[in-house]
């Protein structure tokens, strides 16, 4: 041995010679494709499949830099043979391997996690046409309900992670590269038409996404983590990597999903001898020069039968409204690479999406991620994103049936032509001057525009001064300016002055949001290995994390309104005859400490515990701190079993608490202020603030198991199966909601810690390598989630009212599911009595009624009779949701992937249908019913079910659906290009939402009116349906 | 210092800076809204006084007042929004040929309104809107009274006069709120403590007494005002600027006191059935109206505005009667115009006939539509600020109350002369009826018609329908014009309205305020 060593030393004196070595990971497995570079000469070599390499070095004591994707860089002296032969690389935090940081603070391999953290890398995210992360995550995260509830451009998907633990919003906290990001929504036309800040983030710049779903994992984020955390890691370059350029270009075509909604083909209006509809004066209905129609004599009587075909030309209004093949273009270029002390990645991308309704949305992102080692063990990383977007699609969805494009198109009589114009060339405001506005008129005389400019800057300093200590400092600043204008043109020179978009004399609203979020996070990691560092013969490793976290959120809104323009241009705030303005500012400061201690016993067992202490300007009087404890444990049975088949078998459990803060000034008693005419006023608030408000606290426990099964080494079929399952249970206390007060007190409600909510659920994911052969691979995955949340307590035990006035009489009721629908029911028995024992139908009138289709109907009027008590009539919570993911490759050239999403057992309140029943327009009106021995399509039977928009059980439907979310076929063109200049080339054709299997009678069972509102899920009130997309994409790497 | 040391020092500095973050940095105040101490300043109390207007809201200016129009059958609304459909759901219409129409859906107005007396209906619970809006007004007035009693309040000029003006303002609106609640609900709460209520429901008659008591306190406070300049300094700050035109404007102390008398007369007149009025009642009305609103008086008015408005520009009857099929002119109002009334030609024109609108009943039919003030009309406009509505009383109402009392006390010609005055004031062009020898019934019919037309959109239509027994369970209207099937106008139809005389207390109140021992009933006996 000594001889050999001497030889090596002697040999080392020679100028140029070859050295060999071997690279393994921390488990001793050989690592291929690792780059070995001689620092002085930049000569490089690559490790073989067994981890070995050989490289020619030029001088004595030459330094070799060992680097590879997913590993920390290491340096070795080429003359120390023993070190060369046992180079151990540690997985780095930005690894593509199974290392996560979210929820655990310190980078941890998944197998040593005591909590459930989902992670997904960019290659597994679909290249959705909108280039938005939320859309790409649909169906990918086990247990999470991420739903594409709207086709509205610029609005994010609805995100509900584990259960409902607050009533404000289910939106989780969003982080990018370790710092919090603004992920709220700005108004874009109506309460249900929002511009989402999460949608600003460019998918093409995303390397990896991690999701922690509940408080057990989110405790380290303290008073803002209760809804869970989604962390996005942006693309980085590679130290010592060559410069690579990737160009990605995609074009896609969108068409609305029409579902099963049908409009009546017949009518019951009085007609003349030829069968044409007549008005009350006996003349055929017709439009005048202004396009206003005379109105049919609308005599809806008990005998009215909907069986007369329209002789007038009829129009398919849905077809008229939605564009065909709306085009979305998406282009991006990424340049990345690195030198020995630095790496860089630069991305420029642009998306331009034409809405299937009106307007378009374009977004440009410019990102730079730059990392450098300033000196040994000290790295600096800076990440920048510039975002500019322009969205003119606002206002097309809205909850009321006056301005919602979909609502007004649907509630129009069959023979009205939405695209008709009057003699001045204007669209018709409303063909019967009724209380809704033709969407084409609306689009002609009103325009929305939202311009958003945003900069997100992060800085990360990381220093490892000694073996034991790592100091990490992150600072992020995220600022956006959202300029929204809502412009109504002057309409008093139309042929129908006075009927139009309000106000008819014109209005310009300029509404600017400016928000800055700063997040500063200092973390110290103290690591010790008892064996190596203290020479104690037990394989215990200790990690101590101490962190200090500060954040400041500053928001300002300025709204300027000008009303009253002249018939001539220009229209601006200065030319309006009246102006007003308002300002609103919000600031929030929080800071907190985290201490977390973890002990691990070899690879067998780990336990950790910690506490997060938070202070906030929004907390209760005296600003006392809130404390959130946590702890987790895992035990890897597989270490004891030493089975080659069951290579992973881990049991884990965790407990944690996290919070949601009250609104910034909810605890201050102030007077509302504003202007009436030229004067300022002060008034008591209708909803009183409360100085005693506490933080909402969510407490969660979870237990889980992770399994890895390998059938045989190098098996072709079913070679590797991984299963992960988690059961969780959580309880949220002090949930804030305004509860009603007696109006005579002069205050209608007061904000208070009103509710306790409890939830539990189960989530599981399965990933299997179904086939792995030289020419083909098939990977299969299942994501499963099941959850239920109920209101366990309301402080005054009274229902909390949610809706009312056109959006459902929904309430929150103790012991019932959150968001359950409440309403009245059609009577099912003629002798049905109320809960007080009163007969709904007096006994002496019982003979006038009979049961039709399960509902009690008056034989004379044909009207359905209803109860008058508010009871639970439906629940939007699915029994489960799951996804099936398949990826195939053939001959290393073809790829095929598809994903099915299945939501089962949820219910939808179809208020769109209810409105169509009001206007005698729904296709059901054509269906005959048998009443009093007569079988005819009785109009009053259907119309009576509308029940003046009162929420009733008839419109509750099953919303289950199975959707082919994504289908993608790719062909690798690399071989065409010989690989000299063009390294990779891939063409992809894909389809999204290609088909949906559902019994739902509306447009789209996935569409819902309210984003992230836990109390009004599953409400289809002119919900903007999703669209079916075909996409062709080209990806070229240089 | 070496490069490394710079970096090390920087880290050390960061550690120090961040760890020294003080809790005091959390002491943020709300930059948007002033706190209660603002009420100790002159500008603060002026703004709190103007703030009373803020409390009425959509619930009052549009939802409640339109409800009064339709229940008075001056207008109709077939839309189900805010339960309007049910508010003017007549129980039976009988055409002259004997054809009977009952509601195509639902039952009587009391049944339908009561079925929706639940918090979950929000503004669709008819009982809720006027109740809640006026108790918010009452509470804001209580807040203002607290502020005037605060020793820390600093006022310029003659502080005593200003305080008395502000007190008069608060008592006036408390009187107004109790008057409206007592004139619509079976019972109510009297509360003078800011942000507090109690469980003692008192009968509506006691609410009216309390209203009059507050009106008297207002008058007494006005009497205590000695400095007119200080008075006017407050008044010019508390009236919405867009109402200071037409009959609106800077109200003098005396004008204000006359409004109080007019309202007290209304409180007497509209809360008794006509048949139950006594000679003493008519005597009181004569006394009150003798010093009531005069034709040149400035009164409390409401108008729309383009910005900083109170009725969202368009959310009130004077707009909605012209736009988008919300509120329609009733045939029963139009039939009350006397032939030759220039108010008819100025204001009413035909449109394509509306019959049984939306299939919801034949009471929802009309041939008529209003003409915009911009085109020569008097009542309604699509242009901001043109239409005016009195908030409390008006010259016409005072004159017609006095006329009614005179007719009922056998001074027929004196009463008819006042009717003529009102008709002239409103430029009706009608021939005078005084001195034409009308008997008491004929004279009263002139009065009835003039109240219908002259007080249209002056918020008394339902009160009149109730006291005349038209809307009530035991009432109805004969010889009513109804647009029947085929758009045919039947002038001899009978309408049985069967509306509640007085409303139940909304469950929004009762859910949180269980009536205490000895409370008055909270459900109307009807």
PDB file of N, CA, C and O in Angstrom, chain A residues 560-601:
ATOM      1  N   UNK A 560     -60.110  57.144  -9.296  1.00  0.00           N
ATOM      2  CA  UNK A 560     -60.616  58.430  -9.771  1.00  0.00           C
ATOM      3  C   UNK A 560     -61.763  58.140 -10.735  1.00  0.00           C
ATOM      4  O   UNK A 560     -61.656  57.254 -11.586  1.00  0.00           O
ATOM      5  N   UNK A 561     -62.849  58.843 -10.570  1.00  0.00           N
ATOM      6  CA  UNK A 561     -64.019  58.613 -11.402  1.00  0.00           C
ATOM      7  C   UNK A 561     -64.442  59.916 -12.058  1.00  0.00           C
ATOM      8  O   UNK A 561     -64.512  60.947 -11.386  1.00  0.00           O
ATOM      9  N   UNK A 562     -64.674  59.862 -13.335  1.00  0.00           N
ATOM     10  CA  UNK A 562     -65.232  61.004 -14.040  1.00  0.00           C
ATOM     11  C   UNK A 562     -66.525  60.573 -14.700  1.00  0.00           C
ATOM     12  O   UNK A 562     -66.570  59.539 -15.361  1.00  0.00           O
ATOM     13  N   UNK A 563     -67.586  61.344 -14.502  1.00  0.00           N
ATOM     14  CA  UNK A 563     -68.887  61.006 -15.081  1.00  0.00           C
ATOM     15  C   UNK A 563     -69.356  62.160 -15.945  1.00  0.00           C
ATOM     16  O   UNK A 563     -69.188  63.321 -15.568  1.00  0.00           O
ATOM     17  N   UNK A 564     -69.937  61.820 -17.067  1.00  0.00           N
ATOM     18  CA  UNK A 564     -70.552  62.839 -17.901  1.00  0.00           C
ATOM     19  C   UNK A 564     -69.644  63.325 -19.011  1.00  0.00           C
ATOM     20  O   UNK A 564     -68.877  64.272 -18.827  1.00  0.00           O
ATOM     21  N   UNK A 565     -69.720  62.685 -20.157  1.00  0.00           N
ATOM     22  CA  UNK A 565     -68.931  63.118 -21.300  1.00  0.00           C
ATOM     23  C   UNK A 565     -69.825  63.846 -22.294  1.00  0.00           C
ATOM     24  O   UNK A 565     -71.037  63.884 -22.170  1.00  0.00           O
ATOM     25  N   UNK A 566     -69.196  64.398 -23.298  1.00  0.00           N
ATOM     26  CA  UNK A 566     -69.929  65.057 -24.367  1.00  0.00           C
ATOM     27  C   UNK A 566     -69.950  64.112 -25.568  1.00  0.00           C
ATOM     28  O   UNK A 566     -69.218  63.128 -25.597  1.00  0.00           O
ATOM     29  N   UNK A 567     -70.783  64.418 -26.562  1.00  0.00           N
ATOM     30  CA  UNK A 567     -70.852  63.514 -27.724  1.00  0.00           C
ATOM     31  C   UNK A 567     -69.558  63.502 -28.538  1.00  0.00           C
ATOM     32  O   UNK A 567     -69.376  62.649 -29.382  1.00  0.00           O
ATOM     33  N   UNK A 568     -68.674  64.469 -28.245  1.00  0.00           N
ATOM     34  CA  UNK A 568     -67.435  64.520 -29.030  1.00  0.00           C
ATOM     35  C   UNK A 568     -66.239  64.163 -28.147  1.00  0.00           C
ATOM     36  O   UNK A 568     -66.273  64.352 -26.938  1.00  0.00           O
ATOM     37  N   UNK A 569     -65.179  63.639 -28.760  1.00  0.00           N
ATOM     38  CA  UNK A 569     -64.012  63.275 -27.972  1.00  0.00           C
ATOM     39  C   UNK A 569     -63.220  64.509 -27.562  1.00  0.00           C
ATOM     40  O   UNK A 569     -63.485  65.589 -28.082  1.00  0.00           O
ATOM     41  N   UNK A 570     -62.262  64.385 -26.686  1.00  0.00           N
ATOM     42  CA  UNK A 570     -61.841  63.148 -26.035  1.00  0.00           C
ATOM     43  C   UNK A 570     -62.590  62.907 -24.718  1.00  0.00           C
ATOM     44  O   UNK A 570     -63.098  63.857 -24.132  1.00  0.00           O
ATOM     45  N   UNK A 571     -62.621  61.665 -24.302  1.00  0.00           N
ATOM     46  CA  UNK A 571     -63.196  61.319 -23.009  1.00  0.00           C
ATOM     47  C   UNK A 571     -62.052  61.006 -22.053  1.00  0.00           C
ATOM     48  O   UNK A 571     -61.306  60.045 -22.261  1.00  0.00           O
ATOM     49  N   UNK A 572     -61.895  61.819 -21.064  1.00  0.00           N
ATOM     50  CA  UNK A 572     -60.910  61.495 -20.026  1.00  0.00           C
ATOM     51  C   UNK A 572     -61.370  62.097 -18.711  1.00  0.00           C
ATOM     52  O   UNK A 572     -62.435  62.728 -18.643  1.00  0.00           O
ATOM     53  N   UNK A 573     -60.573  61.913 -17.684  1.00  0.00           N
ATOM     54  CA  UNK A 573     -61.002  62.367 -16.366  1.00  0.00           C
ATOM     55  C   UNK A 573     -61.206  63.885 -16.356  1.00  0.00           C
ATOM     56  O   UNK A 573     -62.045  64.395 -15.626  1.00  0.00           O
ATOM     57  N   UNK A 574     -60.448  64.574 -17.183  1.00  0.00           N
ATOM     58  CA  UNK A 574     -60.557  66.035 -17.196  1.00  0.00           C
ATOM     59  C   UNK A 574     -61.790  66.527 -17.925  1.00  0.00           C
ATOM     60  O   UNK A 574     -62.343  67.562 -17.578  1.00  0.00           O
ATOM     61  N   UNK A 575     -62.216  65.792 -18.953  1.00  0.00           N
ATOM     62  CA  UNK A 575     -63.348  66.289 -19.727  1.00  0.00           C
ATOM     63  C   UNK A 575     -64.686  65.867 -19.138  1.00  0.00           C
ATOM     64  O   UNK A 575     -65.733  66.286 -19.628  1.00  0.00           O
ATOM     65  N   UNK A 576     -64.680  65.020 -18.114  1.00  0.00           N
ATOM     66  CA  UNK A 576     -65.933  64.611 -17.481  1.00  0.00           C
ATOM     67  C   UNK A 576     -66.510  65.798 -16.717  1.00  0.00           C
ATOM     68  O   UNK A 576     -65.774  66.615 -16.169  1.00  0.00           O
ATOM     69  N   UNK A 577     -67.847  65.864 -16.681  1.00  0.00           N
ATOM     70  CA  UNK A 577     -68.450  67.020 -16.018  1.00  0.00           C
ATOM     71  C   UNK A 577     -68.379  66.913 -14.494  1.00  0.00           C
ATOM     72  O   UNK A 577     -68.444  67.907 -13.800  1.00  0.00           O
ATOM     73  N   UNK A 578     -68.282  65.701 -13.956  1.00  0.00           N
ATOM     74  CA  UNK A 578     -68.131  65.544 -12.501  1.00  0.00           C
ATOM     75  C   UNK A 578     -66.987  64.578 -12.227  1.00  0.00           C
ATOM     76  O   UNK A 578     -66.824  63.589 -12.933  1.00  0.00           O
ATOM     77  N   UNK A 579     -66.240  64.889 -11.212  1.00  0.00           N
ATOM     78  CA  UNK A 579     -65.143  63.991 -10.839  1.00  0.00           C
ATOM     79  C   UNK A 579     -65.207  63.673  -9.352  1.00  0.00           C
ATOM     80  O   UNK A 579     -65.662  64.486  -8.559  1.00  0.00           O
ATOM     81  N   UNK A 580     -64.731  62.502  -9.028  1.00  0.00           N
ATOM     82  CA  UNK A 580     -64.545  62.192  -7.612  1.00  0.00           C
ATOM     83  C   UNK A 580     -63.347  61.265  -7.505  1.00  0.00           C
ATOM     84  O   UNK A 580     -62.911  60.665  -8.491  1.00  0.00           O
ATOM     85  N   UNK A 581     -62.793  61.188  -6.335  1.00  0.00           N
ATOM     86  CA  UNK A 581     -61.666  60.285  -6.163  1.00  0.00           C
ATOM     87  C   UNK A 581     -61.648  59.742  -4.752  1.00  0.00           C
ATOM     88  O   UNK A 581     -62.295  60.271  -3.857  1.00  0.00           O
ATOM     89  N   UNK A 582     -60.933  58.658  -4.585  1.00  0.00           N
ATOM     90  CA  UNK A 582     -60.825  58.078  -3.251  1.00  0.00           C
ATOM     91  C   UNK A 582     -59.491  57.366  -3.131  1.00  0.00           C
ATOM     92  O   UNK A 582     -58.861  57.016  -4.129  1.00  0.00           O
ATOM     93  N   UNK A 583     -59.069  57.216  -1.911  1.00  0.00           N
ATOM     94  CA  UNK A 583     -57.801  56.552  -1.653  1.00  0.00           C
ATOM     95  C   UNK A 583     -57.985  55.578  -0.507  1.00  0.00           C
ATOM     96  O   UNK A 583     -58.723  55.843   0.438  1.00  0.00           O
ATOM     97  N   UNK A 584     -57.300  54.476  -0.613  1.00  0.00           N
ATOM     98  CA  UNK A 584     -57.332  53.499   0.469  1.00  0.00           C
ATOM     99  C   UNK A 584     -55.936  52.905   0.615  1.00  0.00           C
ATOM    100  O   UNK A 584     -55.307  52.530  -0.370  1.00  0.00           O
ATOM    101  N   UNK A 585     -55.448  52.880   1.829  1.00  0.00           N
ATOM    102  CA  UNK A 585     -54.114  52.334   2.069  1.00  0.00           C
ATOM    103  C   UNK A 585     -54.185  51.243   3.127  1.00  0.00           C
ATOM    104  O   UNK A 585     -54.957  51.346   4.069  1.00  0.00           O
ATOM    105  N   UNK A 586     -53.358  50.264   2.953  1.00  0.00           N
ATOM    106  CA  UNK A 586     -53.278  49.213   3.962  1.00  0.00           C
ATOM    107  C   UNK A 586     -51.819  48.853   4.175  1.00  0.00           C
ATOM    108  O   UNK A 586     -51.070  48.674   3.212  1.00  0.00           O
ATOM    109  N   UNK A 587     -51.448  48.764   5.410  1.00  0.00           N
ATOM    110  CA  UNK A 587     -50.096  48.293   5.717  1.00  0.00           C
ATOM    111  C   UNK A 587     -50.188  47.182   6.749  1.00  0.00           C
ATOM    112  O   UNK A 587     -51.026  47.215   7.639  1.00  0.00           O
ATOM    113  N   UNK A 588     -49.297  46.254   6.596  1.00  0.00           N
ATOM    114  CA  UNK A 588     -49.281  45.148   7.538  1.00  0.00           C
ATOM    115  C   UNK A 588     -47.823  44.791   7.787  1.00  0.00           C
ATOM    116  O   UNK A 588     -47.052  44.659   6.839  1.00  0.00           O
ATOM    117  N   UNK A 589     -47.454  44.678   9.032  1.00  0.00           N
ATOM    118  CA  UNK A 589     -46.089  44.278   9.373  1.00  0.00           C
ATOM    119  C   UNK A 589     -46.174  43.049  10.260  1.00  0.00           C
ATOM    120  O   UNK A 589     -46.955  43.016  11.209  1.00  0.00           O
ATOM    121  N   UNK A 590     -45.408  42.050   9.928  1.00  0.00           N
ATOM    122  CA  UNK A 590     -45.343  40.899  10.824  1.00  0.00           C
ATOM    123  C   UNK A 590     -43.875  40.508  10.987  1.00  0.00           C
ATOM    124  O   UNK A 590     -43.059  40.723  10.092  1.00  0.00           O
ATOM    125  N   UNK A 591     -43.557  39.983  12.139  1.00  0.00           N
ATOM    126  CA  UNK A 591     -42.271  39.317  12.257  1.00  0.00           C
ATOM    127  C   UNK A 591     -42.400  38.148  13.201  1.00  0.00           C
ATOM    128  O   UNK A 591     -43.316  38.076  14.023  1.00  0.00           O
ATOM    129  N   UNK A 592     -41.500  37.208  13.039  1.00  0.00           N
ATOM    130  CA  UNK A 592     -41.625  36.013  13.865  1.00  0.00           C
ATOM    131  C   UNK A 592     -40.321  35.250  13.934  1.00  0.00           C
ATOM    132  O   UNK A 592     -39.400  35.458  13.143  1.00  0.00           O
ATOM    133  N   UNK A 593     -40.245  34.411  14.936  1.00  0.00           N
ATOM    134  CA  UNK A 593     -39.064  33.582  15.155  1.00  0.00           C
ATOM    135  C   UNK A 593     -39.452  32.126  14.999  1.00  0.00           C
ATOM    136  O   UNK A 593     -40.556  31.731  15.361  1.00  0.00           O
ATOM    137  N   UNK A 594     -38.513  31.375  14.496  1.00  0.00           N
ATOM    138  CA  UNK A 594     -38.733  29.933  14.395  1.00  0.00           C
ATOM    139  C   UNK A 594     -37.542  29.218  15.001  1.00  0.00           C
ATOM    140  O   UNK A 594     -36.391  29.565  14.716  1.00  0.00           O
ATOM    141  N   UNK A 595     -37.838  28.277  15.830  1.00  0.00           N
ATOM    142  CA  UNK A 595     -36.773  27.400  16.334  1.00  0.00           C
ATOM    143  C   UNK A 595     -37.231  25.975  16.091  1.00  0.00           C
ATOM    144  O   UNK A 595     -38.341  25.597  16.490  1.00  0.00           O
ATOM    145  N   UNK A 596     -36.404  25.225  15.407  1.00  0.00           N
ATOM    146  CA  UNK A 596     -36.793  23.851  15.097  1.00  0.00           C
ATOM    147  C   UNK A 596     -35.581  22.942  15.281  1.00  0.00           C
ATOM    148  O   UNK A 596     -34.475  23.256  14.838  1.00  0.00           O
ATOM    149  N   UNK A 597     -35.794  21.853  15.967  1.00  0.00           N
ATOM    150  CA  UNK A 597     -34.699  20.921  16.232  1.00  0.00           C
ATOM    151  C   UNK A 597     -35.051  19.554  15.676  1.00  0.00           C
ATOM    152  O   UNK A 597     -36.141  19.037  15.917  1.00  0.00           O
ATOM    153  N   UNK A 598     -34.088  18.984  14.921  1.00  0.00           N
ATOM    154  CA  UNK A 598     -34.330  17.665  14.345  1.00  0.00           C
ATOM    155  C   UNK A 598     -33.193  16.726  14.732  1.00  0.00           C
ATOM    156  O   UNK A 598     -32.021  17.104  14.708  1.00  0.00           O
ATOM    157  N   UNK A 599     -33.571  15.530  15.127  1.00  0.00           N
ATOM    158  CA  UNK A 599     -32.590  14.461  15.351  1.00  0.00           C
ATOM    159  C   UNK A 599     -32.908  13.309  14.424  1.00  0.00           C
ATOM    160  O   UNK A 599     -34.078  12.951  14.263  1.00  0.00           O
ATOM    161  N   UNK A 600     -31.842  12.755  13.832  1.00  0.00           N
ATOM    162  CA  UNK A 600     -32.057  11.600  12.981  1.00  0.00           C
ATOM    163  C   UNK A 600     -31.124  10.492  13.423  1.00  0.00           C
ATOM    164  O   UNK A 600     -29.950  10.736  13.747  1.00  0.00           O
ATOM    165  N   UNK A 601     -31.645   9.291  13.446  1.00  0.00           N
ATOM    166  CA  UNK A 601     -30.842   8.126  13.798  1.00  0.00           C
ATOM    167  C   UNK A 601     -30.588   7.370  12.505  1.00  0.00           C
ATOM    168  O   UNK A 601     -31.485   6.705  11.967  1.00  0.00           O
TER     169      UNK A 601
END
